[in-house]
Amino acid sequence: MANYNEVQQAVQVEKFKLWFAWITGNVIMFIVAGATRDIPVVSVITQVLLAVVFLALTVALFRMTGALNGKADAARREVLGE
């Protein structure tokens, strides 16, 4: 069994990857929305997609972060013998 510090470090690395993916996905959607803003129909579609992708990425981010926090808490309880 890995000790608590190893688990905590792994959780922190995974959280960093999640936040980086969230930021990257949103930046890509903003770039696409900005590139299509002069085309009327496509602009509306990309703005709707921007909102949907932002919401989906945000929900996924917080669900995965919560799961990682639960994993870290379980490891802490196991190490402390609670």
mmCIF file of C-alpha atoms in Angstrom:
data_model
loop_
_atom_site.group_PDB
_atom_site.id
_atom_site.type_symbol
_atom_site.label_atom_id
_atom_site.label_comp_id
_atom_site.label_asym_id
_atom_site.label_seq_id
_atom_site.Cartn_x
_atom_site.Cartn_y
_atom_site.Cartn_z
ATOM 1 C CA MET A 1 0.000 0.000 0.000
ATOM 2 C CA ALA A 2 1.302 3.433 -0.905
ATOM 3 C CA ASN A 3 1.697 5.878 1.916
ATOM 4 C CA TYR A 4 -0.508 8.930 2.259
ATOM 5 C CA ASN A 5 2.047 11.371 0.807
ATOM 6 C CA GLU A 6 2.357 9.355 -2.393
ATOM 7 C CA VAL A 7 -1.415 9.222 -2.789
ATOM 8 C CA GLN A 8 -1.737 12.941 -2.043
ATOM 9 C CA GLN A 9 0.947 13.788 -4.605
ATOM 10 C CA ALA A 10 -0.739 11.601 -7.231
ATOM 11 C CA VAL A 11 -4.076 13.297 -6.520
ATOM 12 C CA GLN A 12 -2.497 16.741 -6.877
ATOM 13 C CA VAL A 13 -0.947 15.770 -10.229
ATOM 14 C CA GLU A 14 -4.293 14.453 -11.486
ATOM 15 C CA LYS A 15 -6.068 17.631 -10.349
ATOM 16 C CA PHE A 16 -3.511 19.717 -12.232
ATOM 17 C CA LYS A 17 -4.136 17.639 -15.369
ATOM 18 C CA LEU A 18 -7.901 18.102 -14.976
ATOM 19 C CA TRP A 19 -7.661 21.882 -14.574
ATOM 20 C CA PHE A 20 -5.236 22.116 -17.498
ATOM 21 C CA ALA A 21 -7.598 20.116 -19.724
ATOM 22 C CA TRP A 22 -10.527 22.318 -18.631
ATOM 23 C CA ILE A 23 -8.664 25.521 -19.472
ATOM 24 C CA THR A 24 -7.383 24.119 -22.766
ATOM 25 C CA GLY A 25 -10.829 22.940 -23.859
ATOM 26 C CA ASN A 26 -12.394 26.292 -23.087
ATOM 27 C CA VAL A 27 -9.630 28.229 -24.837
ATOM 28 C CA ILE A 28 -10.074 26.089 -27.952
ATOM 29 C CA MET A 29 -13.827 26.742 -27.944
ATOM 30 C CA PHE A 30 -13.267 30.505 -27.530
ATOM 31 C CA ILE A 31 -10.837 30.469 -30.458
ATOM 32 C CA VAL A 32 -13.346 28.617 -32.648
ATOM 33 C CA ALA A 33 -16.165 30.955 -31.593
ATOM 34 C CA GLY A 34 -13.996 34.000 -32.309
ATOM 35 C CA ALA A 35 -12.953 32.680 -35.705
ATOM 36 C CA THR A 36 -16.556 32.192 -36.805
ATOM 37 C CA ARG A 37 -18.102 35.367 -35.406
ATOM 38 C CA ASP A 38 -18.413 37.017 -38.834
ATOM 39 C CA ILE A 39 -20.441 34.135 -40.318
ATOM 40 C CA PRO A 40 -24.009 34.654 -39.005
ATOM 41 C CA VAL A 41 -25.431 31.112 -38.841
ATOM 42 C CA VAL A 42 -22.174 29.406 -37.928
ATOM 43 C CA SER A 43 -21.524 32.034 -35.269
ATOM 44 C CA VAL A 44 -24.783 31.224 -33.490
ATOM 45 C CA ILE A 45 -24.058 27.501 -33.640
ATOM 46 C CA THR A 46 -20.542 27.928 -32.244
ATOM 47 C CA GLN A 47 -21.794 30.176 -29.449
ATOM 48 C CA VAL A 48 -24.333 27.536 -28.436
ATOM 49 C CA LEU A 49 -21.619 24.882 -28.617
ATOM 50 C CA LEU A 50 -19.366 27.100 -26.525
ATOM 51 C CA ALA A 51 -21.968 27.261 -23.772
ATOM 52 C CA VAL A 52 -22.643 23.513 -23.924
ATOM 53 C CA VAL A 53 -18.966 22.555 -23.937
ATOM 54 C CA PHE A 54 -18.203 24.969 -21.091
ATOM 55 C CA LEU A 55 -21.004 23.495 -18.992
ATOM 56 C CA ALA A 56 -20.030 19.901 -19.796
ATOM 57 C CA LEU A 57 -16.347 20.483 -19.046
ATOM 58 C CA THR A 58 -17.161 22.263 -15.793
ATOM 59 C CA VAL A 59 -19.479 19.505 -14.577
ATOM 60 C CA ALA A 60 -16.925 16.830 -15.482
ATOM 61 C CA LEU A 61 -14.144 18.779 -13.781
ATOM 62 C CA PHE A 62 -15.952 19.118 -10.479
ATOM 63 C CA ARG A 63 -17.213 15.518 -10.502
ATOM 64 C CA MET A 64 -13.713 14.175 -11.130
ATOM 65 C CA THR A 65 -12.178 16.517 -8.554
ATOM 66 C CA GLY A 66 -14.726 15.306 -5.999
ATOM 67 C CA ALA A 67 -13.874 11.690 -6.791
ATOM 68 C CA LEU A 68 -10.166 12.402 -6.342
ATOM 69 C CA ASN A 69 -10.859 14.099 -3.012
ATOM 70 C CA GLY A 70 -12.779 11.018 -1.900
ATOM 71 C CA LYS A 71 -9.880 8.806 -2.905
ATOM 72 C CA ALA A 72 -7.456 10.975 -0.928
ATOM 73 C CA ASP A 73 -9.748 10.919 2.116
ATOM 74 C CA ALA A 74 -9.985 7.121 1.948
ATOM 75 C CA ALA A 75 -6.187 6.865 1.804
ATOM 76 C CA ARG A 76 -5.869 9.248 4.750
ATOM 77 C CA ARG A 77 -8.341 7.211 6.805
ATOM 78 C CA GLU A 78 -6.485 4.012 5.955
ATOM 79 C CA VAL A 79 -3.112 5.466 6.957
ATOM 80 C CA LEU A 80 -4.475 6.965 10.189
ATOM 81 C CA GLY A 81 -6.422 3.806 11.015
ATOM 82 C CA GLU A 82 -9.815 5.509 11.269
#
